[in-house]
Each structure stands twice: as structure tokens, then as C-alpha cells.
Amino acid sequence: MSIFYKELLIVDKNNKTARKIQFEKGINIITSKKNSIGKTSLSLMLLYSFGAKVKFSDKWNLNDIFTKLTIEHDNNDIIIIRYKDTYTIKTSNESFFYPIQKYGYSDKLYELLGLTIKIKDKNADTFSTAVPSLYLLPYFLAQTNSDSDRTIFEDLAMYSKSDLHDALYYHVGALDNHYSSIIQQLTKAKISLENLKSSKEKQYLEIQYLEEKLNENKNVKFLDEDYDLDSDIKEFKKYAEKNQEYYTLFKQKTEIKHKIKLLNKTLSDNEVYTIKLLNEEEIRCPVCKSDITDFISSALTIGMAESDVNSEISELKSELLIIERKIAQLKPKLDHQREILSKIETERKNTNITRAILVWNEELNNAKGNFAETQIQIESHEKLLKDLNSKIKAYTEKKNAADLRYRMSFSNLLEKTNIDKQGISIDSLNLYDSISLSGSEIPRVAISRFFALLESKNAESIVMPIIFDFPNLDMTEDNLIRCFSLMCKKIKDVNKYPQSFVFSIDCLERIQSSQEEIPFAHIIDLEKLTIDDEEHPKLLCKKDFLDNSKEINEMLS
Amino acid sequence: MVVKLREQVGTDVVRKFDYQMAVALDYLLSYINEDAIVLIETLEDFAVLHNFDTETEKIDIFQVKTKNSGLYTKNSLFDDNVLGKIVLTDFYFDSRANSLNIICNTNLKGTHTEILDNFLFEDKLTDAESKKLKENVMEYIKKKEPSFIDDLAPYIHKLIYIKSALPFSESQDRYSETLIGKTQNIIAQHLGDENHCINPQTIFNALKIIIDKQRRNRLEDGHVDMKDAIKIKGISTRNVKEIIDKAADANHLTKKEILNHASTIFSPEEYLKIKEEYSTFLAYKSNLVDKAFIETKNIVEKEYKELTSKYDSIDEIVREVAYNCSLKISYYSLAVVQILTILVVFD
């Protein structure tokens, strides 16, 4: 499976400038005598137009930039038009528009290209399609002055180091399309196994509880017939009526007692009055002086009052007596009724318990069934986990093999680029691990690692064009020649590297001095292209904008 | 006529209506058809003055004795100088007493003799007993009044023992009941109406109060004019009749009559409420200290006078008066005001 970049059109719609460049299969050399003419920008544009988030110099205002990348895959052209984060994918018969990358662009592109790397999402157990940067990562060597040159891809910061490693294992064929699904299955299986185990525990407790309950009530006599509810209700009603009657009588009793109390108070109040009368004290009507006739009147008044009150009291007392007798008669009846009720309640309670026993037995059977079911499920899950783990183990073995290949290749290449291996513990290195180095060693190590990684690939590996922005740092002539020699030897093998891009100043001269030959290379000398301002050369020019105006208008619309 | 009084133990002011007074009242009621006066605590416990200050005047003197359990014995008579005291009283009374009576709630038990009922001492005592009696009396009198030189025989001749017909008990309920029954008969007799509506208890209560009043009145020790004594210590059968007559005049609506009126005037619900609250009403009405009731009664009377001219139906007047007044009187319920209105209108 190979992908080729065929053509790249870059448009600055604000400045009305553009650049259209065609590429060839095999080796493409992009060179110039001068620096700052746009080689690095062009290399980054190849990444950007594919969908990577890369860091450009401040000269570029990406808000005005449209790119149109034409790639060839299985003899079919696919066009990707990017403006900011919007993408249009065009094939010979279809066109898709994506207003934002993460909503479908990657999925569609990879579907068309047959790429399927799935990477675990950060902070979640889900997997999703990898961003374009992850596909481009191993195939791009930046003009780096630090050891970790992947920082050029800004959007990779969201992945953990181990996930990035996994992405590289995909590239070298140690992992495949099934890996992510197996990992997902494994995660799922682990979670459901845990759930099953905890529900098994709960079911066990439930069984224990139910068995305990049944044991507690094992001596309960079974009542298989229900009591006559209506007759019971009648008894309850009877009790309520009697109770009501009882308390009504009680209330009446209290009221009568209160009345008697009131009347007795009148009598005692009158006693004071009588004493005043007897002492011939001055009192208001109806008593006057101590004439016996008036006194008789007064005494009669009191006598009347007293006799009225007394007769009322005796009436009330007789009423009270009747009520008390009624209460006394009612009390045993009420007690009897209460006894009946408590008997009914006890019987009802027993019925409830026997009903509960039936339910508990049923629940116990269910619980035991569930327990067995859970046990079976746990066993099948454990088997699944075992299978998945063995698959993972196979992957791990493949990864170890890839690491081994990588280490061997890396160690070999370090020698070729003249790096002193002392102090570098190569044995512990995994794919693309960075090594802390400094100064002029950095680009040489980077090149070694770059090709070591590519060397680790096998038949199933993903193959993308390699983009080689040659480091422009102060290497000794000898080391520079070593690096170029290494590079040329590698990229000449077009079976292994079907398309490669080398961006370098004085590239042809350097190849020559490394005593290597690159026949059939497609050479793009940027200085020979039309440039608007020779003094301040820029990658884009007005001429290309005008020459491709039709295509650009189509693209912009 | 001035008589000398035997020195007596002072009367307890707060003493209740006791058995002595009950017996006195019993005698008063018994002689209702005669001109009789009961003189309390002047000549012994009481004296009954028949046709006082006339030619046919007859005076009986009574000493009341009670015994809670067992029978009264001759020995106790001697030990307490009961007979000596009553003879001395008669002596001071110029021997004007017709009889000297010892009334007791039990029969008299002799030392050797049978249980005795009402009797003249003279008739029932053995010679030895008579002798002992005379000695005992004489000994007491000589001690109290050395100037006594009379022959004892006429005095002994007057001595009578009476077993009281009035049942005795610690509480006054039992003898009060008997007396109320007697009062009821007297009222019927006096009014010549068997079906009179006067509550005998009313009369009885009034009599009790009068007795109490007379009892509280104090006589100067020593000599006293009989007429004065009667004025402050006496109750006559005339007084009893006067009370009955006044009660007949002031005849008021009975509970039954009030409720009867209420049932025809007010709605059934209101009637039930009235029936229920009658006791409360009575407590207010009978409480002579309660000025609020008198005030309310005045308001109802005023309203009644005002409305009388406006309505023809008396029932309607009662209803209107009651409703109007219940708006003005916040401290009594509607039922109480309604009863009061019935009382004002129909009584």
C-alpha cells in the first residue's frame, strides 16, 4: 500500500499569490543555493495540507492560506483542500466537506487510504481514529535542534507517550487493525468481570440472608388458606364503634363533671354571700336591713338558688351515674373486642409470615439460579480474558521483535553517522525513544533514529512518502558526508521508499561529495521558479496565482 | 318577763346545721298549725313556746344528746349531770316549763333493766334509781346554786326521755332529707294544694339560714327579757308560713318549663344547645355574687321593653330579644342569653 504526493497548490487569497508544484514518484530533491527561500515552509505545507497541525514561522498567516494536495493511491487521485480547519475531500466521483477536522475528515480520509490506526482517548477507555499527524510522524524528519523532533506536530501533545509508542508500533507492523478492538474488548471484559464478581458477592449475601430468614421461621406452621377478610373488617368496625361510644360517654362524663364543678362553685360563692347576710353586712339587692321579713326574703332567694343548684346537681349526678354505669358496662365489651382484634392481628401476622416464606423460597431459588448463571458468565469471561491476553501477548512479542530490530538498526546507523555509543544504553531503548544528547550530535542521532525506525518496518507496515528536511547545522564535513551517504543509500531503494522528499541547501553538491549517485531524481530548484521579489524571495508568487486562477477560483468557491 | 339564764358554753359561730338544730326544726314543723315558737339555745338546746304570752302558754325545754354507736346509758346521764343542768334551767325559769325533755338518737339502756323508749323518768326508774337520780341532781344544783331550797319532786316529775324520730348521722344529709320531706307536706298543708310547684328544699334552705342567723345572735349573760330573747333567738310557725307564702308569690319557672318554652320558640339545634347549657346558665343565675348576670338581665329587660311594641308574637319577641342581646353581651353564649330571655319574658 503506497501513497504518493502528486501536486500541491498553496494559495494566499489575501495577497493573491500562489505556488503550484508537481512531485514525482521516487526521489524529489527540493534545493536552493540560498537560505530562507521556502524549503522548510514547503515541507511543512506537505504535512499541513494533509491535515497535520504544524508550527509555521510567523511569516505565514494561515488564516489566508488555502492548500490543495493531490495524492495518488491505488492509481486513484484524491484531492484534499484545506482552509484553516475545514476540509474538502474529492475523489473522481465524490466530494465531501468537513467543517472541522475531528468531525469525520480523518475517518473519511483513512477509509479512502485504507488506514486504520485507532488510539486510546486520553482520560477515557474509548478509542478513536488517529489524527493525520500520527501517520506522518515517522516519515518526517525536521530540521531539528532538539532531540524530540516530534514537537513539530502540535496536536500530538494530547497523546500520552505510550500511546504515541503504540502508534509507531502500528507503523512498523507490530500492531494491526485488530489491536485496538482487542484492547477495547479486554477493557470491557475486565470491567464486566469485575461487575460480575461484585454481583456474585451480592447474590451470595442475598442467599445467606434468605437462608437465614427461612431458618428462623422453619418452625412456622403453614396457613394455606386466607382468613375471611370481611368478617375481620367487621370486627375492626365493631371495635371502632365501641371505642367511639366509649369515648363519647367519657366525654359526656367529663362535661357533666365540669358542670357539677361549676354549680358547686356557685354554691361556695353563695356561701360567702350567705355569711354576709348572716352577719348583717351591707349587700346589694335583694337584702335590706335586719328586719326579719326582709331577712326571710333574702334567705328565700338564697334558698331558691341553692335548691335549684342542688336539684340540678342531683340531676347531673344521676346522669353521671347512668353514664358511669354505661361506661362500666361498655369497658369489658371494649376489652373483649380489643382481645379479638389482637387475636386477628396475630393470625394475620402469621399469614403474612407464611406468605413471606413462600416468597423467600422463590427468591432463594432465583438467587441460586442467578448465582450459578453469574458463575458461568464469570468463567466464560475469564476464558475470553485469557484468549485476549494471549493475543495481547502475541502483539507484545511482535512489539519486542520490532524493538529489537529497531535497536540493531539504530546501533548500526549510529556507527555510520559517527556517534560514540558509549554512554548510550541502547539495550533499553524502545521504538523512537529519545536520547539526551547535545550539540552537533543531535541531527546525526535524529537521522540514525529516523532510518532505524523506517528499517524496523516489515511487510505489513504503512508506507507514506518520506519527507526529509535536511538539518542545516554545523556538522563537520565528514559527518555531513556520512549523513548524506546514509540517506542516499536508503532512499535509492525505491521499493522500500516509493517516494521521498529531500529538502536541503546545495543538495546536489552534497550528494556528490558523499560520493553517492541518485539517478532519476526529480529536482526542484526553488531559485529557478518564478519569484516576485528577488531581494526578499518568498515561496508564493503572483504568477502562479494568475496562471492557476481558474483552479483557484474553483477551490475558493 | 325577765329570766335568768343558766351559764352555757358559747355557741360556735361556724357550726353547721347540726342534729340539735335539726331536732328543733323538726319540732317547729310539727307544730305548724299551732301558734308556736322555737327558742334556740336560750333554755337549753331549744325550747318550744306554745301560745306564748297567753293564758294557755305552755313551754317545753329540750336537751339533745347524740350517741354515735351503741346506746345512751343511764350512767352517762348521771356522769354528765344532764338532768341536773336541765332542772337548774327550769329553776331559773321560775319552774314555768311544762316538761323537761332529754332527746337522744338512741334508746336509753338501763344498768339492769330492759331497753327503754320514750318515757317519764318517774314511771320507769326503780326506787334505787330514783334515789340516785335525785341525789345526783341535788348534788349538782347545790354546787351551782347554793340558794336552791325547792323540793325536787315537781322537777323530776317533768323529766322525759325521748328517743328521737329523726335519724342521726355524722353528715347532715340523712336528717336533712327527712326534714325536706316533712317540709313538702307542710307546704301542701299550708297552701291546701297537693300539686304546688314550690321546691321544699327552697323552704328548708331558707329555714336553715334563719336558724343559723338566730343561732349567731348572742344574748347577754345573766338576765334577759323573754320577748327580746324571742326576737333574736326565736323562730315561730308564723315565720315558716310567711316563707312559704313568699315562695308561692315568687314562684319561678322550673327547668322543665324553661325547656318547654325553648323547644317551641327556638330551632331544634338551638333547643339542644339550650338543654346542654342549662347547668351553665343556672350556675350564672344562682350565683348571687355574680354581678354580670344582673347586668345582663337588665340589658335583656330593656331590650324586651323596646321590642314588645314592635312584634305581635311573643315567640318572635323572645327570639329577637335573645339575638339582639347576644350581640351586645360577649361573655355569655347565645344559649345562655336565650334561656335568660325566656326567664325575663315568662317568669
PDB file of N, CA, C and O in Angstrom, chain A residues 217-273:
ATOM      1  N   ASN A 217     -37.615 -19.094  60.572  1.00  0.00           N
ATOM      2  CA  ASN A 217     -39.048 -19.392  60.573  1.00  0.00           C
ATOM      3  C   ASN A 217     -39.341 -20.833  60.161  1.00  0.00           C
ATOM      4  O   ASN A 217     -40.432 -21.135  59.686  1.00  0.00           O
ATOM      5  N   LYS A 218     -38.362 -21.695  60.354  1.00  0.00           N
ATOM      6  CA  LYS A 218     -38.584 -23.059  59.854  1.00  0.00           C
ATOM      7  C   LYS A 218     -39.690 -23.789  60.634  1.00  0.00           C
ATOM      8  O   LYS A 218     -40.269 -24.732  60.142  1.00  0.00           O
ATOM      9  N   ASN A 219     -39.965 -23.302  61.867  1.00  0.00           N
ATOM     10  CA  ASN A 219     -40.993 -23.972  62.673  1.00  0.00           C
ATOM     11  C   ASN A 219     -42.384 -23.367  62.503  1.00  0.00           C
ATOM     12  O   ASN A 219     -43.325 -23.788  63.166  1.00  0.00           O
ATOM     13  N   VAL A 220     -42.471 -22.354  61.643  1.00  0.00           N
ATOM     14  CA  VAL A 220     -43.784 -21.702  61.476  1.00  0.00           C
ATOM     15  C   VAL A 220     -44.740 -22.649  60.778  1.00  0.00           C
ATOM     16  O   VAL A 220     -44.391 -23.293  59.782  1.00  0.00           O
ATOM     17  N   LYS A 221     -45.952 -22.732  61.374  1.00  0.00           N
ATOM     18  CA  LYS A 221     -46.960 -23.616  60.789  1.00  0.00           C
ATOM     19  C   LYS A 221     -47.551 -22.936  59.551  1.00  0.00           C
ATOM     20  O   LYS A 221     -47.868 -21.747  59.589  1.00  0.00           O
ATOM     21  N   PHE A 222     -47.679 -23.692  58.506  1.00  0.00           N
ATOM     22  CA  PHE A 222     -48.190 -23.092  57.265  1.00  0.00           C
ATOM     23  C   PHE A 222     -49.694 -22.918  57.308  1.00  0.00           C
ATOM     24  O   PHE A 222     -50.428 -23.823  57.701  1.00  0.00           O
ATOM     25  N   LEU A 223     -50.138 -21.729  56.999  1.00  0.00           N
ATOM     26  CA  LEU A 223     -51.572 -21.473  56.879  1.00  0.00           C
ATOM     27  C   LEU A 223     -51.834 -21.272  55.407  1.00  0.00           C
ATOM     28  O   LEU A 223     -51.464 -20.256  54.846  1.00  0.00           O
ATOM     29  N   ASP A 224     -52.440 -22.252  54.794  1.00  0.00           N
ATOM     30  CA  ASP A 224     -52.558 -22.121  53.337  1.00  0.00           C
ATOM     31  C   ASP A 224     -53.854 -21.468  52.907  1.00  0.00           C
ATOM     32  O   ASP A 224     -54.048 -21.180  51.752  1.00  0.00           O
ATOM     33  N   GLU A 225     -54.773 -21.199  53.873  1.00  0.00           N
ATOM     34  CA  GLU A 225     -55.988 -20.516  53.431  1.00  0.00           C
ATOM     35  C   GLU A 225     -56.047 -19.115  54.043  1.00  0.00           C
ATOM     36  O   GLU A 225     -55.612 -18.914  55.183  1.00  0.00           O
ATOM     37  N   ASP A 226     -56.580 -18.237  53.296  1.00  0.00           N
ATOM     38  CA  ASP A 226     -56.661 -16.855  53.768  1.00  0.00           C
ATOM     39  C   ASP A 226     -57.872 -16.716  54.686  1.00  0.00           C
ATOM     40  O   ASP A 226     -58.874 -17.389  54.510  1.00  0.00           O
ATOM     41  N   TYR A 227     -57.742 -15.853  55.662  1.00  0.00           N
ATOM     42  CA  TYR A 227     -58.870 -15.643  56.560  1.00  0.00           C
ATOM     43  C   TYR A 227     -59.924 -14.796  55.887  1.00  0.00           C
ATOM     44  O   TYR A 227     -59.650 -14.093  54.936  1.00  0.00           O
ATOM     45  N   ASP A 228     -61.121 -14.922  56.446  1.00  0.00           N
ATOM     46  CA  ASP A 228     -62.204 -14.139  55.887  1.00  0.00           C
ATOM     47  C   ASP A 228     -62.000 -12.668  56.224  1.00  0.00           C
ATOM     48  O   ASP A 228     -62.223 -12.240  57.341  1.00  0.00           O
ATOM     49  N   LEU A 229     -61.563 -11.956  55.221  1.00  0.00           N
ATOM     50  CA  LEU A 229     -61.204 -10.553  55.426  1.00  0.00           C
ATOM     51  C   LEU A 229     -62.419  -9.741  55.879  1.00  0.00           C
ATOM     52  O   LEU A 229     -62.332  -8.909  56.766  1.00  0.00           O
ATOM     53  N   ASP A 230     -63.574 -10.014  55.232  1.00  0.00           N
ATOM     54  CA  ASP A 230     -64.779  -9.229  55.525  1.00  0.00           C
ATOM     55  C   ASP A 230     -65.163  -9.343  56.996  1.00  0.00           C
ATOM     56  O   ASP A 230     -65.489  -8.349  57.636  1.00  0.00           O
ATOM     57  N   SER A 231     -65.117 -10.570  57.518  1.00  0.00           N
ATOM     58  CA  SER A 231     -65.531 -10.732  58.922  1.00  0.00           C
ATOM     59  C   SER A 231     -64.526 -10.035  59.838  1.00  0.00           C
ATOM     60  O   SER A 231     -64.889  -9.447  60.852  1.00  0.00           O
ATOM     61  N   ASP A 232     -63.264 -10.072  59.448  1.00  0.00           N
ATOM     62  CA  ASP A 232     -62.257  -9.361  60.243  1.00  0.00           C
ATOM     63  C   ASP A 232     -62.521  -7.866  60.234  1.00  0.00           C
ATOM     64  O   ASP A 232     -62.445  -7.197  61.264  1.00  0.00           O
ATOM     65  N   ILE A 233     -62.834  -7.379  59.056  1.00  0.00           N
ATOM     66  CA  ILE A 233     -63.112  -5.940  58.941  1.00  0.00           C
ATOM     67  C   ILE A 233     -64.302  -5.569  59.819  1.00  0.00           C
ATOM     68  O   ILE A 233     -64.299  -4.543  60.490  1.00  0.00           O
ATOM     69  N   LYS A 234     -65.297  -6.476  59.836  1.00  0.00           N
ATOM     70  CA  LYS A 234     -66.466  -6.225  60.677  1.00  0.00           C
ATOM     71  C   LYS A 234     -66.046  -6.056  62.141  1.00  0.00           C
ATOM     72  O   LYS A 234     -66.534  -5.173  62.843  1.00  0.00           O
ATOM     73  N   GLU A 235     -65.145  -6.946  62.555  1.00  0.00           N
ATOM     74  CA  GLU A 235     -64.685  -6.870  63.952  1.00  0.00           C
ATOM     75  C   GLU A 235     -63.983  -5.543  64.212  1.00  0.00           C
ATOM     76  O   GLU A 235     -64.164  -4.919  65.254  1.00  0.00           O
ATOM     77  N   PHE A 236     -63.196  -5.129  63.245  1.00  0.00           N
ATOM     78  CA  PHE A 236     -62.490  -3.845  63.395  1.00  0.00           C
ATOM     79  C   PHE A 236     -63.490  -2.700  63.496  1.00  0.00           C
ATOM     80  O   PHE A 236     -63.342  -1.789  64.304  1.00  0.00           O
ATOM     81  N   LYS A 237     -64.533  -2.794  62.650  1.00  0.00           N
ATOM     82  CA  LYS A 237     -65.554  -1.746  62.661  1.00  0.00           C
ATOM     83  C   LYS A 237     -66.269  -1.732  64.006  1.00  0.00           C
ATOM     84  O   LYS A 237     -66.529  -0.667  64.568  1.00  0.00           O
ATOM     85  N   LYS A 238     -66.576  -2.938  64.470  1.00  0.00           N
ATOM     86  CA  LYS A 238     -67.267  -3.068  65.747  1.00  0.00           C
ATOM     87  C   LYS A 238     -66.429  -2.386  66.841  1.00  0.00           C
ATOM     88  O   LYS A 238     -66.935  -1.647  67.672  1.00  0.00           O
ATOM     89  N   TYR A 239     -65.165  -2.698  66.787  1.00  0.00           N
ATOM     90  CA  TYR A 239     -64.274  -2.110  67.795  1.00  0.00           C
ATOM     91  C   TYR A 239     -64.286  -0.590  67.701  1.00  0.00           C
ATOM     92  O   TYR A 239     -64.382   0.116  68.716  1.00  0.00           O
ATOM     93  N   ALA A 240     -64.208  -0.103  66.456  1.00  0.00           N
ATOM     94  CA  ALA A 240     -64.189   1.353  66.244  1.00  0.00           C
ATOM     95  C   ALA A 240     -65.453   1.977  66.809  1.00  0.00           C
ATOM     96  O   ALA A 240     -65.404   3.010  67.482  1.00  0.00           O
ATOM     97  N   GLU A 241     -66.594   1.308  66.540  1.00  0.00           N
ATOM     98  CA  GLU A 241     -67.872   1.846  67.041  1.00  0.00           C
ATOM     99  C   GLU A 241     -67.887   1.879  68.570  1.00  0.00           C
ATOM    100  O   GLU A 241     -68.244   2.883  69.173  1.00  0.00           O
ATOM    101  N   LYS A 242     -67.494   0.757  69.140  1.00  0.00           N
ATOM    102  CA  LYS A 242     -67.494   0.658  70.600  1.00  0.00           C
ATOM    103  C   LYS A 242     -66.550   1.709  71.209  1.00  0.00           C
ATOM    104  O   LYS A 242     -66.867   2.358  72.203  1.00  0.00           O
ATOM    105  N   ASN A 243     -65.442   1.809  70.575  1.00  0.00           N
ATOM    106  CA  ASN A 243     -64.441   2.773  71.042  1.00  0.00           C
ATOM    107  C   ASN A 243     -65.008   4.185  71.001  1.00  0.00           C
ATOM    108  O   ASN A 243     -64.874   4.966  71.944  1.00  0.00           O
ATOM    109  N   GLN A 244     -65.659   4.457  69.867  1.00  0.00           N
ATOM    110  CA  GLN A 244     -66.273   5.780  69.677  1.00  0.00           C
ATOM    111  C   GLN A 244     -67.299   6.020  70.792  1.00  0.00           C
ATOM    112  O   GLN A 244     -67.293   7.067  71.440  1.00  0.00           O
ATOM    113  N   GLU A 245     -68.125   5.001  70.993  1.00  0.00           N
ATOM    114  CA  GLU A 245     -69.179   5.089  72.008  1.00  0.00           C
ATOM    115  C   GLU A 245     -68.548   5.343  73.382  1.00  0.00           C
ATOM    116  O   GLU A 245     -68.978   6.217  74.135  1.00  0.00           O
ATOM    117  N   TYR A 246     -67.509   4.582  73.643  1.00  0.00           N
ATOM    118  CA  TYR A 246     -66.823   4.680  74.929  1.00  0.00           C
ATOM    119  C   TYR A 246     -66.301   6.091  75.157  1.00  0.00           C
ATOM    120  O   TYR A 246     -66.522   6.698  76.212  1.00  0.00           O
ATOM    121  N   TYR A 247     -65.664   6.625  74.137  1.00  0.00           N
ATOM    122  CA  TYR A 247     -65.079   7.945  74.328  1.00  0.00           C
ATOM    123  C   TYR A 247     -66.127   9.050  74.328  1.00  0.00           C
ATOM    124  O   TYR A 247     -65.932  10.073  74.975  1.00  0.00           O
ATOM    125  N   THR A 248     -67.221   8.809  73.628  1.00  0.00           N
ATOM    126  CA  THR A 248     -68.320   9.777  73.695  1.00  0.00           C
ATOM    127  C   THR A 248     -68.838   9.837  75.138  1.00  0.00           C
ATOM    128  O   THR A 248     -69.031  10.917  75.698  1.00  0.00           O
ATOM    129  N   LEU A 249     -69.045   8.654  75.713  1.00  0.00           N
ATOM    130  CA  LEU A 249     -69.511   8.597  77.104  1.00  0.00           C
ATOM    131  C   LEU A 249     -68.505   9.270  78.035  1.00  0.00           C
ATOM    132  O   LEU A 249     -68.861  10.022  78.934  1.00  0.00           O
ATOM    133  N   PHE A 250     -67.251   8.980  77.750  1.00  0.00           N
ATOM    134  CA  PHE A 250     -66.196   9.555  78.580  1.00  0.00           C
ATOM    135  C   PHE A 250     -66.219  11.075  78.514  1.00  0.00           C
ATOM    136  O   PHE A 250     -66.054  11.777  79.511  1.00  0.00           O
ATOM    137  N   LYS A 251     -66.467  11.550  77.286  1.00  0.00           N
ATOM    138  CA  LYS A 251     -66.516  12.999  77.080  1.00  0.00           C
ATOM    139  C   LYS A 251     -67.711  13.588  77.843  1.00  0.00           C
ATOM    140  O   LYS A 251     -67.596  14.616  78.504  1.00  0.00           O
ATOM    141  N   GLN A 252     -68.829  12.885  77.704  1.00  0.00           N
ATOM    142  CA  GLN A 252     -70.039  13.338  78.405  1.00  0.00           C
ATOM    143  C   GLN A 252     -69.780  13.393  79.915  1.00  0.00           C
ATOM    144  O   GLN A 252     -70.163  14.353  80.583  1.00  0.00           O
ATOM    145  N   LYS A 253     -69.114  12.348  80.385  1.00  0.00           N
ATOM    146  CA  LYS A 253     -68.811  12.268  81.813  1.00  0.00           C
ATOM    147  C   LYS A 253     -67.994  13.493  82.241  1.00  0.00           C
ATOM    148  O   LYS A 253     -68.294  14.150  83.244  1.00  0.00           O
ATOM    149  N   THR A 254     -66.988  13.780  81.450  1.00  0.00           N
ATOM    150  CA  THR A 254     -66.130  14.924  81.766  1.00  0.00           C
ATOM    151  C   THR A 254     -66.936  16.222  81.753  1.00  0.00           C
ATOM    152  O   THR A 254     -66.778  17.070  82.636  1.00  0.00           O
ATOM    153  N   GLU A 255     -67.817  16.328  80.742  1.00  0.00           N
ATOM    154  CA  GLU A 255     -68.626  17.551  80.643  1.00  0.00           C
ATOM    155  C   GLU A 255     -69.524  17.705  81.864  1.00  0.00           C
ATOM    156  O   GLU A 255     -69.635  18.798  82.427  1.00  0.00           O
ATOM    157  N   ILE A 256     -70.164  16.608  82.234  1.00  0.00           N
ATOM    158  CA  ILE A 256     -71.069  16.667  83.393  1.00  0.00           C
ATOM    159  C   ILE A 256     -70.273  17.034  84.649  1.00  0.00           C
ATOM    160  O   ILE A 256     -70.714  17.865  85.451  1.00  0.00           O
ATOM    161  N   LYS A 257     -69.125  16.416  84.760  1.00  0.00           N
ATOM    162  CA  LYS A 257     -68.297  16.721  85.926  1.00  0.00           C
ATOM    163  C   LYS A 257     -67.954  18.203  85.970  1.00  0.00           C
ATOM    164  O   LYS A 257     -67.938  18.832  87.037  1.00  0.00           O
ATOM    165  N   HIS A 258     -67.670  18.722  84.775  1.00  0.00           N
ATOM    166  CA  HIS A 258     -67.343  20.143  84.705  1.00  0.00           C
ATOM    167  C   HIS A 258     -68.532  20.997  85.135  1.00  0.00           C
ATOM    168  O   HIS A 258     -68.385  21.965  85.891  1.00  0.00           O
ATOM    169  N   LYS A 259     -69.725  20.591  84.671  1.00  0.00           N
ATOM    170  CA  LYS A 259     -70.937  21.340  85.035  1.00  0.00           C
ATOM    171  C   LYS A 259     -71.151  21.304  86.542  1.00  0.00           C
ATOM    172  O   LYS A 259     -71.475  22.319  87.156  1.00  0.00           O
ATOM    173  N   ILE A 260     -70.973  20.106  87.110  1.00  0.00           N
ATOM    174  CA  ILE A 260     -71.161  19.963  88.560  1.00  0.00           C
ATOM    175  C   ILE A 260     -70.177  20.862  89.303  1.00  0.00           C
ATOM    176  O   ILE A 260     -70.525  21.534  90.276  1.00  0.00           O
ATOM    177  N   LYS A 261     -68.971  20.887  88.783  1.00  0.00           N
ATOM    178  CA  LYS A 261     -67.935  21.720  89.394  1.00  0.00           C
ATOM    179  C   LYS A 261     -68.362  23.196  89.377  1.00  0.00           C
ATOM    180  O   LYS A 261     -68.227  23.932  90.371  1.00  0.00           O
ATOM    181  N   LEU A 262     -68.906  23.580  88.206  1.00  0.00           N
ATOM    182  CA  LEU A 262     -69.354  24.961  88.028  1.00  0.00           C
ATOM    183  C   LEU A 262     -70.459  25.297  89.040  1.00  0.00           C
ATOM    184  O   LEU A 262     -70.447  26.356  89.685  1.00  0.00           O
ATOM    185  N   LEU A 263     -71.404  24.360  89.171  1.00  0.00           N
ATOM    186  CA  LEU A 263     -72.520  24.579  90.086  1.00  0.00           C
ATOM    187  C   LEU A 263     -72.039  24.596  91.535  1.00  0.00           C
ATOM    188  O   LEU A 263     -72.506  25.402  92.345  1.00  0.00           O
ATOM    189  N   ASN A 264     -71.114  23.721  91.838  1.00  0.00           N
ATOM    190  CA  ASN A 264     -70.567  23.707  93.194  1.00  0.00           C
ATOM    191  C   ASN A 264     -69.863  25.021  93.516  1.00  0.00           C
ATOM    192  O   ASN A 264     -69.874  25.485  94.645  1.00  0.00           O
ATOM    193  N   LYS A 265     -69.254  25.580  92.475  1.00  0.00           N
ATOM    194  CA  LYS A 265     -68.591  26.866  92.675  1.00  0.00           C
ATOM    195  C   LYS A 265     -69.632  27.926  93.025  1.00  0.00           C
ATOM    196  O   LYS A 265     -69.407  28.764  93.905  1.00  0.00           O
ATOM    197  N   THR A 266     -70.759  27.857  92.338  1.00  0.00           N
ATOM    198  CA  THR A 266     -71.844  28.785  92.637  1.00  0.00           C
ATOM    199  C   THR A 266     -72.256  28.654  94.106  1.00  0.00           C
ATOM    200  O   THR A 266     -72.415  29.653  94.812  1.00  0.00           O
ATOM    201  N   LEU A 267     -72.368  27.397  94.548  1.00  0.00           N
ATOM    202  CA  LEU A 267     -72.755  27.171  95.947  1.00  0.00           C
ATOM    203  C   LEU A 267     -71.733  27.776  96.897  1.00  0.00           C
ATOM    204  O   LEU A 267     -72.097  28.423  97.879  1.00  0.00           O
ATOM    205  N   SER A 268     -70.467  27.547  96.595  1.00  0.00           N
ATOM    206  CA  SER A 268     -69.444  28.062  97.518  1.00  0.00           C
ATOM    207  C   SER A 268     -69.374  29.593  97.448  1.00  0.00           C
ATOM    208  O   SER A 268     -69.132  30.251  98.448  1.00  0.00           O
ATOM    209  N   ASP A 269     -69.622  30.142  96.246  1.00  0.00           N
ATOM    210  CA  ASP A 269     -69.685  31.613  96.134  1.00  0.00           C
ATOM    211  C   ASP A 269     -70.831  32.150  96.980  1.00  0.00           C
ATOM    212  O   ASP A 269     -70.707  33.164  97.667  1.00  0.00           O
ATOM    213  N   ASN A 270     -71.942  31.433  96.899  1.00  0.00           N
ATOM    214  CA  ASN A 270     -73.121  31.872  97.634  1.00  0.00           C
ATOM    215  C   ASN A 270     -72.927  31.778  99.147  1.00  0.00           C
ATOM    216  O   ASN A 270     -73.581  32.487  99.905  1.00  0.00           O
ATOM    217  N   GLU A 271     -72.056  30.879  99.549  1.00  0.00           N
ATOM    218  CA  GLU A 271     -71.793  30.728 100.979  1.00  0.00           C
ATOM    219  C   GLU A 271     -71.226  32.041 101.535  1.00  0.00           C
ATOM    220  O   GLU A 271     -71.606  32.486 102.615  1.00  0.00           O
ATOM    221  N   VAL A 272     -70.351  32.637 100.744  1.00  0.00           N
ATOM    222  CA  VAL A 272     -69.793  33.934 101.138  1.00  0.00           C
ATOM    223  C   VAL A 272     -70.917  34.951 101.280  1.00  0.00           C
ATOM    224  O   VAL A 272     -70.992  35.719 102.247  1.00  0.00           O
ATOM    225  N   TYR A 273     -71.782  34.899 100.290  1.00  0.00           N
ATOM    226  CA  TYR A 273     -72.924  35.813 100.269  1.00  0.00           C
ATOM    227  C   TYR A 273     -73.795  35.586 101.514  1.00  0.00           C
ATOM    228  O   TYR A 273     -74.220  36.529 102.181  1.00  0.00           O
TER     229      TYR A 273
END
